[in-house]
Short mmCIF file of C-alpha atoms in Angstrom, two decimals:
data_model
loop_
_atom_site.label_atom_id
_atom_site.label_comp_id
_atom_site.label_asym_id
_atom_site.label_seq_id
_atom_site.Cartn_x
_atom_site.Cartn_y
_atom_site.Cartn_z
CA UNK A 165 13.50 -6.23 21.13
CA UNK A 166 13.19 -3.15 18.91
CA UNK A 167 16.02 -3.74 16.46
CA UNK A 168 15.35 -1.87 13.19
CA UNK A 169 14.07 -3.96 10.29
CA UNK A 170 15.99 -3.54 7.04
CA UNK A 171 14.26 -3.44 3.67
CA UNK A 172 16.77 -5.40 1.56
CA UNK A 173 14.60 -6.13 -1.47
CA UNK A 174 11.72 -4.42 -3.26
CA UNK A 175 9.45 -5.33 -6.14
CA UNK A 176 6.28 -3.75 -7.47
CA UNK A 177 3.72 -3.54 -10.22
CA UNK A 178 1.77 -0.30 -10.18
CA UNK A 179 0.17 1.69 -13.00
CA UNK A 180 3.00 3.15 -15.06
CA UNK A 181 5.63 1.56 -12.82
CA UNK A 182 6.86 -2.02 -13.25
CA UNK A 183 9.54 -1.93 -10.56
CA UNK A 184 10.89 0.45 -7.89
CA UNK A 185 13.11 2.37 -10.33
CA UNK A 186 10.14 2.97 -12.62
CA UNK A 187 8.02 3.98 -9.62
CA UNK A 188 10.60 6.55 -8.57
CA UNK A 189 10.84 7.87 -12.13
CA UNK A 190 7.04 8.25 -12.25
CA UNK A 191 6.96 10.07 -8.92
CA UNK A 192 10.02 12.22 -9.52
CA UNK A 193 8.69 13.46 -12.87
CA UNK A 194 5.18 14.18 -11.56
CA UNK A 195 3.78 11.34 -13.62
CA UNK A 196 0.06 10.59 -13.61
CA UNK A 197 -0.76 6.98 -14.48
CA UNK A 198 -4.55 7.22 -14.07
CA UNK A 199 -6.27 6.57 -17.40
CA UNK A 200 -9.75 6.71 -18.84
CA UNK A 201 -11.11 3.18 -18.64
CA UNK A 202 -10.26 -0.43 -17.86
CA UNK A 203 -8.71 -2.62 -20.57
CA UNK A 204 -11.44 -3.95 -22.83
CA UNK A 205 -10.29 -7.53 -22.19
CA UNK A 206 -11.42 -7.24 -18.56
CA UNK A 207 -14.85 -5.68 -18.86
CA UNK A 208 -16.70 -2.99 -20.78
CA UNK A 209 -18.11 -0.50 -18.31
CA UNK A 210 -18.94 2.24 -20.81
CA UNK A 211 -22.65 1.41 -20.78
CA UNK A 212 -22.65 1.83 -16.99
CA UNK A 213 -21.32 5.38 -17.04
CA UNK A 214 -23.55 8.12 -15.64
CA UNK A 215 -22.13 11.45 -14.44
CA UNK A 216 -24.92 11.82 -11.87
CA UNK A 217 -23.44 10.80 -8.48
CA UNK A 218 -24.77 8.00 -6.27
CA UNK A 219 -26.98 6.29 -8.85
CA UNK A 220 -27.29 2.59 -8.13
CA UNK A 221 -26.08 0.36 -10.92
CA UNK A 222 -24.15 3.21 -12.53
CA UNK A 223 -20.53 4.43 -12.50
CA UNK A 224 -19.89 8.11 -11.92
CA UNK A 225 -16.45 7.73 -13.50
CA UNK A 226 -14.63 5.19 -15.66
CA UNK A 227 -11.16 6.41 -14.66
CA UNK A 228 -8.68 4.04 -13.06
CA UNK A 229 -5.10 2.88 -12.93
CA UNK A 230 -4.48 -0.45 -14.64
CA UNK A 231 -1.65 -2.89 -15.25
CA UNK A 232 -0.95 -4.24 -18.72
CA UNK A 233 -0.67 -7.91 -19.60
CA UNK A 234 2.52 -9.76 -18.68
CA UNK A 235 3.97 -13.15 -19.54
CA UNK A 236 3.51 -15.75 -16.82
CA UNK A 237 5.46 -19.03 -16.69
CA UNK A 238 3.38 -21.32 -14.47
CA UNK A 239 6.04 -24.03 -14.36
CA UNK A 240 8.58 -21.65 -12.83
CA UNK A 241 6.26 -21.14 -9.86
CA UNK A 242 5.19 -24.77 -9.49
CA UNK A 243 1.73 -24.11 -10.93
CA UNK A 244 0.23 -26.82 -13.14
CA UNK A 245 -1.42 -25.93 -16.43
CA UNK A 246 -4.79 -26.93 -15.00
CA UNK A 247 -4.27 -24.66 -11.98
CA UNK A 248 -2.99 -21.86 -14.20
CA UNK A 249 -6.24 -21.88 -16.16
CA UNK A 250 -8.19 -20.76 -13.08
CA UNK A 251 -5.47 -18.99 -11.10
CA UNK A 252 -6.47 -15.62 -9.65
CA UNK A 253 -4.64 -12.96 -11.72
CA UNK A 254 -3.81 -11.27 -8.42
CA UNK A 255 -1.73 -14.30 -7.46
CA UNK A 256 0.03 -14.28 -10.82
CA UNK A 257 1.07 -10.67 -10.28
CA UNK A 258 2.08 -11.37 -6.69
CA UNK A 259 4.29 -14.30 -7.72
CA UNK A 260 6.14 -12.30 -10.39
CA UNK A 261 6.52 -9.32 -8.05
CA UNK A 262 7.92 -11.58 -5.32
CA UNK A 263 10.39 -13.03 -7.82
CA UNK A 264 11.61 -9.49 -8.55
CA UNK A 265 11.87 -8.58 -4.86
CA UNK A 266 13.91 -11.70 -4.08
CA UNK A 267 16.20 -10.94 -7.02
CA UNK A 268 16.58 -7.34 -5.81
CA UNK A 269 17.59 -8.73 -2.42
CA UNK A 270 20.15 -11.01 -4.05
CA UNK A 271 18.48 -14.06 -2.55
CA UNK A 272 18.80 -17.39 -4.29
CA UNK A 273 19.06 -20.92 -2.99
CA UNK A 274 16.30 -20.17 -0.47
CA UNK A 275 14.65 -23.59 -0.73
CA UNK A 276 13.98 -25.17 2.64
CA UNK A 277 14.80 -22.04 4.65
CA UNK A 278 12.50 -20.76 7.41
CA UNK A 279 11.58 -17.59 5.53
CA UNK A 280 8.28 -16.01 6.51
CA UNK A 281 5.64 -14.97 3.99
CA UNK A 282 2.98 -12.40 4.91
CA UNK A 283 0.62 -11.09 2.24
CA UNK A 284 -2.38 -8.78 2.19
CA UNK A 285 -5.37 -9.34 -0.09
CA UNK A 286 -8.87 -8.00 0.29
CA UNK A 287 -10.92 -8.49 -2.87
CA UNK A 288 -11.72 -11.65 -4.82
CA UNK A 289 -13.41 -10.46 -7.99
CA UNK A 290 -11.89 -13.30 -10.01
CA UNK A 291 -13.70 -15.85 -7.85
CA UNK A 292 -16.88 -13.82 -8.08
CA UNK A 293 -16.80 -14.41 -11.84
CA UNK A 294 -16.39 -18.19 -11.38
CA UNK A 295 -19.23 -18.91 -8.95
CA UNK A 296 -20.72 -22.31 -9.61
CA UNK A 297 -17.42 -23.90 -10.63
CA UNK A 298 -17.45 -26.85 -8.21
CA UNK A 299 -13.84 -27.87 -8.74
CA UNK A 300 -10.99 -28.06 -6.24
CA UNK A 301 -8.62 -26.45 -8.73
CA UNK A 302 -10.99 -23.51 -9.01
CA UNK A 303 -11.37 -23.27 -5.24
CA UNK A 304 -7.61 -23.37 -4.57
CA UNK A 305 -6.76 -21.27 -7.59
CA UNK A 306 -9.43 -18.63 -7.54
CA UNK A 307 -11.33 -18.60 -4.26
CA UNK A 308 -8.79 -18.98 -1.47
CA UNK A 309 -7.14 -15.72 -0.44
CA UNK A 310 -4.84 -17.84 1.73
CA UNK A 311 -3.14 -18.90 -1.48
CA UNK A 312 -1.74 -15.39 -1.90
CA UNK A 313 0.92 -16.34 0.65
CA UNK A 314 0.69 -20.11 0.27
CA UNK A 315 1.67 -20.11 -3.38
CA UNK A 316 4.77 -18.04 -2.61
CA UNK A 317 5.87 -20.42 0.14
CA UNK A 318 5.22 -23.35 -2.18
CA UNK A 319 6.95 -21.83 -5.22
CA UNK A 320 10.22 -21.26 -3.34
CA UNK A 321 9.86 -24.08 -0.76
CA UNK A 322 9.86 -21.58 2.11
CA UNK A 323 9.16 -23.13 5.51
CA UNK A 324 8.69 -20.20 7.84
CA UNK A 325 5.39 -18.66 8.95
CA UNK A 326 2.86 -18.13 6.17
CA UNK A 327 -0.31 -16.04 6.33
CA UNK A 328 -2.62 -13.89 4.23
CA UNK A 329 -4.41 -11.05 6.01
CA UNK A 330 -7.44 -8.96 5.08
CA UNK A 331 -7.78 -5.56 6.71
CA UNK A 332 -9.24 -3.82 3.65
CA UNK A 333 -6.93 -0.97 2.61
CA UNK A 334 -4.58 -1.70 5.52
CA UNK A 335 -4.00 -5.29 4.37
CA UNK A 336 -0.54 -4.77 2.88
CA UNK A 337 0.84 -2.66 5.71
CA UNK A 338 -0.62 -5.06 8.27
CA UNK A 339 1.27 -7.86 6.51
CA UNK A 340 4.47 -5.80 6.83
CA UNK A 341 3.78 -5.14 10.52
CA UNK A 342 3.27 -8.85 11.19
CA UNK A 343 6.46 -9.66 9.28
CA UNK A 344 8.39 -7.19 11.44
CA UNK A 345 6.99 -8.82 14.58
CA UNK A 346 7.94 -12.27 13.32
CA UNK A 347 11.50 -11.11 12.67
CA UNK A 348 11.85 -9.40 16.04
CA UNK A 349 10.69 -12.49 17.93
CA UNK A 350 13.10 -14.72 16.02
CA UNK A 351 10.35 -16.72 14.35
CA UNK A 352 12.20 -16.22 11.07
CA UNK A 353 15.40 -14.46 9.96
CA UNK A 354 14.03 -13.27 6.61
CA UNK A 355 10.48 -12.30 5.69
CA UNK A 356 8.67 -11.53 2.47
CA UNK A 357 5.72 -9.16 2.89
CA UNK A 358 3.37 -7.47 0.47
CA UNK A 359 -0.08 -6.83 -0.85
CA UNK A 360 -2.04 -7.07 -4.08
CA UNK A 361 -5.26 -5.81 -5.62
CA UNK A 362 -6.56 -5.87 -9.18
CA UNK A 363 -9.77 -4.34 -10.53
CA UNK A 364 -11.22 -7.39 -12.27
CA UNK A 365 -14.94 -6.65 -12.30
CA UNK A 366 -17.52 -3.94 -11.79
CA UNK A 367 -19.33 -5.04 -8.62
CA UNK A 368 -17.05 -3.32 -6.10
CA UNK A 369 -16.76 -0.24 -8.28
CA UNK A 370 -20.53 0.03 -8.59
CA UNK A 371 -20.86 -0.20 -4.82
CA UNK A 372 -18.26 2.51 -4.24
CA UNK A 373 -19.92 4.72 -6.84
CA UNK A 374 -23.38 4.32 -5.29
CA UNK A 375 -21.90 5.23 -1.90
CA UNK A 376 -20.39 8.43 -3.29
CA UNK A 377 -16.82 7.24 -2.63
CA UNK A 378 -15.51 7.43 -6.21
CA UNK A 379 -14.16 10.66 -7.68
CA UNK A 380 -16.49 12.02 -10.41
CA UNK A 381 -13.50 13.94 -11.81
CA UNK A 382 -11.36 10.81 -11.98
CA UNK A 383 -8.45 11.99 -9.80
CA UNK A 384 -7.31 11.50 -6.19
CA UNK A 385 -7.01 15.07 -4.85
CA UNK A 386 -5.61 14.39 -1.39
CA UNK A 387 -5.86 17.29 1.03
CA UNK A 388 -7.35 19.63 -1.55
CA UNK A 389 -10.38 21.89 -1.26
CA UNK A 390 -11.85 20.06 -4.27
CA UNK A 391 -11.18 16.50 -3.09
CA UNK A 392 -14.12 14.39 -4.25
CA UNK A 393 -13.21 10.74 -3.72
CA UNK A 394 -10.79 8.12 -4.97
CA UNK A 395 -9.98 6.27 -8.17
CA UNK A 396 -9.60 2.48 -8.09
CA UNK A 397 -6.38 1.00 -9.42
CA UNK A 398 -4.35 -2.17 -9.75
CA UNK A 399 -1.18 -2.80 -7.83
CA UNK A 400 1.18 -5.19 -6.10
CA UNK A 401 4.12 -4.45 -3.85
CA UNK A 402 6.54 -6.80 -2.08
CA UNK A 403 9.43 -6.14 0.30
CA UNK A 404 12.09 -8.51 1.62
CA UNK A 405 12.91 -7.82 5.26
CA UNK A 406 15.66 -8.76 7.72
CA UNK A 407 16.74 -7.57 11.12
CA UNK A 408 19.32 -4.84 10.56
CA UNK A 409 22.11 -6.75 12.28
CA UNK A 410 21.46 -9.79 10.09
CA UNK A 411 21.34 -7.67 6.93
CA UNK A 412 24.67 -6.01 7.74
CA UNK A 413 26.25 -9.37 8.59
CA UNK A 414 25.02 -10.77 5.27
CA UNK A 415 26.42 -7.78 3.34
CA UNK A 416 22.99 -6.81 2.04
CA UNK A 417 22.15 -3.53 0.37
CA UNK A 418 19.71 -1.72 2.65
CA UNK A 419 17.15 0.50 0.92
CA UNK A 420 15.64 1.86 4.14
CA UNK A 421 14.73 0.84 7.68
CA UNK A 422 11.40 0.20 9.36
CA UNK A 423 12.12 1.58 12.82
CA UNK A 424 8.70 1.02 14.33
CA UNK A 425 5.27 -0.32 13.40
CA UNK A 426 1.87 -0.52 15.04
CA UNK A 427 -1.71 -1.53 14.33
CA UNK A 428 -4.96 -0.84 16.16
CA UNK A 429 -8.71 -0.72 15.70
CA UNK A 430 -10.64 2.47 16.29
CA UNK A 431 -13.31 0.51 18.15
CA UNK A 432 -16.38 2.76 18.34
CA UNK A 433 -14.56 6.11 18.30
CA UNK A 434 -16.27 7.03 15.00
CA UNK A 435 -19.96 7.25 14.14
CA UNK A 436 -19.82 4.49 11.52
CA UNK A 437 -17.81 1.29 11.26
CA UNK A 438 -16.21 2.37 7.96
CA UNK A 439 -15.29 5.88 9.13
CA UNK A 440 -11.82 6.69 10.51
CA UNK A 441 -11.26 8.56 13.76
CA UNK A 442 -8.62 10.97 15.01
CA UNK A 443 -8.19 8.78 18.10
CA UNK A 444 -7.34 5.74 16.00
CA UNK A 445 -4.64 7.54 14.05
CA UNK A 446 -3.18 9.07 17.22
CA UNK A 447 -2.97 5.67 18.88
CA UNK A 448 -0.98 3.94 16.12
CA UNK A 449 1.30 6.92 15.46
CA UNK A 450 2.20 7.10 19.15
CA UNK A 451 2.83 3.34 19.36
CA UNK A 452 4.97 3.20 16.21
CA UNK A 453 7.05 6.19 17.28
CA UNK A 454 7.55 4.72 20.75
CA UNK A 455 8.80 1.47 19.25
CA UNK A 456 11.11 3.46 16.96
CA UNK A 457 12.44 5.39 19.95
CA UNK A 458 11.68 8.79 18.46
CA UNK A 459 9.44 11.73 19.25
CA UNK A 460 6.64 12.15 16.68
CA UNK A 461 7.81 15.72 15.96
CA UNK A 462 11.09 14.28 14.60
CA UNK A 463 9.20 12.96 11.56
CA UNK A 464 9.72 15.19 8.53
CA UNK A 465 7.32 13.58 6.05
CA UNK A 466 4.17 11.48 6.27
CA UNK A 467 2.94 9.37 3.39
CA UNK A 468 -0.75 9.54 4.22
CA UNK A 469 -3.49 7.02 3.57
CA UNK A 470 -4.73 10.00 1.57
CA UNK A 471 -7.37 8.50 -0.71
CA UNK A 472 -9.07 11.90 -1.17
CA UNK A 473 -12.30 11.07 0.64
CA UNK A 474 -13.04 14.61 1.87
CA UNK A 475 -14.12 13.67 5.39
CA UNK A 476 -11.44 10.99 5.71
CA UNK A 477 -8.70 13.38 4.59
CA UNK A 478 -9.73 15.91 7.22
CA UNK A 479 -9.71 13.32 10.02
CA UNK A 480 -6.28 12.04 8.98
CA UNK A 481 -4.76 15.50 8.62
CA UNK A 482 -6.17 16.58 11.98
CA UNK A 483 -4.53 13.55 13.57
CA UNK A 484 -1.17 14.14 11.85
CA UNK A 485 -1.33 17.78 12.93
CA UNK A 486 -1.99 16.82 16.55
CA UNK A 487 0.56 14.00 16.71
CA UNK A 488 3.40 15.25 14.50
CA UNK A 489 2.70 18.86 13.53
CA UNK A 490 2.40 20.28 17.03
CA UNK A 491 5.46 21.59 18.85
CA UNK A 492 7.62 21.84 15.74
CA UNK A 493 10.13 24.66 15.24
CA UNK A 494 8.78 27.61 13.29
CA UNK A 495 9.27 27.20 9.56
CA UNK A 496 9.78 23.42 9.77
CA UNK A 497 6.39 21.88 8.96
CA UNK A 498 5.88 18.17 8.52
CA UNK A 499 5.25 17.60 4.82
CA UNK A 500 2.42 15.26 3.85
CA UNK A 501 1.62 13.59 0.55
CA UNK A 502 -0.05 10.64 -1.15
CA UNK A 503 1.13 8.33 -3.93
CA UNK A 504 -2.53 7.79 -4.81
CA UNK A 505 -2.46 11.12 -6.65
CA UNK A 506 -0.10 9.46 -9.16
CA UNK A 507 -1.45 5.93 -9.47
CA UNK A 508 -4.95 5.86 -7.98
CA UNK A 509 -5.87 3.70 -5.00
CA UNK A 510 -4.70 0.06 -5.21
CA UNK A 511 -6.63 -0.76 -2.03
CA UNK A 512 -4.97 -3.77 -0.31
CA UNK A 513 -1.69 -2.81 -2.01
CA UNK A 514 -2.07 0.92 -1.35
CA UNK A 515 0.05 0.82 1.78
CA UNK A 516 2.82 -1.00 -0.07
CA UNK A 517 2.83 1.75 -2.69
CA UNK A 518 3.16 4.23 0.17
CA UNK A 519 5.91 2.22 1.87
CA UNK A 520 7.94 1.80 -1.32
CA UNK A 521 7.60 5.50 -2.11
CA UNK A 522 8.68 6.41 1.41
CA UNK A 523 11.65 4.03 1.35
CA UNK A 524 12.76 5.73 -1.86
CA UNK A 525 12.15 9.18 -0.34
CA UNK A 526 14.41 8.56 2.66
CA UNK A 527 17.00 6.81 0.49
CA UNK A 528 17.13 9.61 -2.10
CA UNK A 529 16.44 12.37 0.46
CA UNK A 530 13.93 13.93 -1.91
CA UNK A 531 10.15 14.29 -1.64
CA UNK A 532 8.20 14.12 -4.94
CA UNK A 533 5.18 16.30 -5.53
CA UNK A 534 1.69 15.15 -4.64
CA UNK A 535 -0.51 15.95 -7.63
CA UNK A 536 -3.90 17.65 -7.99
CA UNK A 537 -3.81 19.64 -4.73
CA UNK A 538 -3.39 23.35 -5.62
CA UNK A 539 -5.74 24.51 -2.83
CA UNK A 540 -5.20 22.91 0.59
CA UNK A 541 -8.51 22.25 2.30
CA UNK A 542 -9.77 25.01 4.56
CA UNK A 543 -11.23 22.39 6.94
CA UNK A 544 -7.78 21.73 8.46
CA UNK A 545 -5.51 23.89 10.61
CA UNK A 546 -2.26 23.62 8.66
CA UNK A 547 -0.05 24.93 11.47
CA UNK A 548 2.89 22.53 11.60
CA UNK A 549 1.85 20.80 8.35
CA UNK A 550 2.23 21.46 4.63
CA UNK A 551 1.12 19.57 1.54
CA UNK A 552 4.06 18.38 -0.54
CA UNK A 553 2.57 19.91 -3.68
CA UNK A 554 5.99 20.65 -5.20
CA UNK A 555 9.07 18.41 -5.32
CA UNK A 556 11.66 19.29 -2.70
CA UNK A 557 15.00 18.00 -1.46
CA UNK A 558 14.77 16.61 2.08
CA UNK A 559 14.43 19.92 3.93
CA UNK A 560 15.86 19.07 7.34
CA UNK A 561 19.36 18.20 8.57
CA UNK A 562 20.19 14.82 10.04
CA UNK A 563 18.57 11.49 9.48
CA UNK A 564 15.50 11.32 7.25
CA UNK A 565 12.53 10.05 9.27
CA UNK A 566 9.10 9.49 7.76
CA UNK A 567 5.76 7.90 8.58
CA UNK A 568 3.43 5.74 6.49
CA UNK A 569 -0.25 5.64 7.48
CA UNK A 570 -3.07 3.42 6.27
CA UNK A 571 -6.69 2.93 7.21
CA UNK A 572 -8.97 0.05 6.27
CA UNK A 573 -12.74 0.44 6.28
CA UNK A 574 -12.91 -2.48 8.72
CA UNK A 575 -11.56 0.00 11.28
CA UNK A 576 -7.89 -1.04 11.15
CA UNK A 577 -5.13 1.55 11.33
CA UNK A 578 -1.46 0.78 10.64
CA UNK A 579 1.48 3.17 10.97
CA UNK A 580 5.10 2.50 9.99
CA UNK A 581 8.08 4.69 10.91
CA UNK A 582 10.67 4.59 8.12
CA UNK A 583 14.20 5.95 8.25
CA UNK A 584 17.40 6.06 6.27
CA UNK A 585 20.36 3.88 7.17
#
C-alpha cells in the first residue's frame, strides 16, 4: 500500500531557528547561524584550538552551530525533579520540540491513542560526562537512548509503537522511514518522528578533528571546489505524520507529502566502512522513487546529505547525476543544495533539517540558496545538475517533487521523496 504520507505537524530547534517559520526565514534570507565557539556553560575548548589539521587532542576549528538555553517544565512532561536533574539535554529539547509539532498539527486529547513514536539519536555525550553515577535515575535519564522515544510516549500517554534508532547521521530520516512504514501497514494512524543531537562535550569533536573531518575554515561548503569538511551543530526536528486519506478526512493542514521512502546499507561497495558509495545512493533513490510511483528524472530538487566532506560530496553528486540528472530535458537541471551550509551539521537530526527545509520548499515553491559554494567542484560532471547557489522560484511547471538524502557512517543510506499536495 503506497498511499502518500502527509506531514501535518512540524517542530524544530536549529541554530538561529526555533520553529519552522524561523527556519524558513533563516533560509530565505541566506542566514548563516554558524558561530565561533560553544557556549561557555557547556565547555571551554579554546585551549584545545590548533590550526594545524589532524593533530590528536586538538581542535582545528572552534566553529559550530549552537542552541541557546530554554525554559523546561519537567512536570508538564511527567518528569520528576530527581529525573530532571540528570535528564539528557537532548531529551529535554526533543520533548519541547515534540510539543510544538503536536500543537502545529492541532492535536490535543491524544492520551491513550495508538500513536507511534520513532526517534533518532546517535550520540550520548551527556552520559559520557556522568560515568560512575551508579543510579537508576541517571541510567534512565542520561544513558538510555531508548528514552528519546520512550519519554515522548510516556509524556502524552501514547500507546502505539515506540522505538529509538541509531544510524549515525541517517538516524532521523530512518526514524521517519520507519514511521511511514508503520502508518502504511496500519500499525498506527498517526506517528511522531524525529531526531536530535546536541554538542555537549569535546570527545567526538576531537575525534572528528583528528580524522580530518572538521572544516578548518569553519563552514560547510557543500559541492564547492574548496569544501574542507563539516561543522558540528545542535538540532532537533520532529514531524507529525498521517496517511493522506486520514489527514484529509480529519481536516488537517498538510505541509507536504512523503511519497516514497527507502533505506539500505552499502554493504562492502566502498573501501572503508565509514565511506559512502555511489551504488548505495543509487539503490535507495531507485527504491524511494519506485514507491512514490515517479521516474527519478521528475525530481526537480535534491536536499543532499551534503556535509562538505570533499570525497563524500563527490560520491553523492555522482550518484544524483546518474540517478536523477541523466536524461533530463536540456536547460532543466536538477538543483541540489544543503541546509548544513546555513546551520552546520546536526548529525542525527541533520536529515530532519533537510526534510523540514524540503517540505517548506515544495510548499512555498521556492528554493533558498545554499551558502559558501561559489565554485562548483571540478571533480563532478555537472551535466543535468546545478548547485542551488542563488535563491530561485520553483523553476518547473507542475507538481513540485524533491528528494532528501542522508548517509550515516555506519553505512546506512536513506532517501525520501517529498512532494506538494
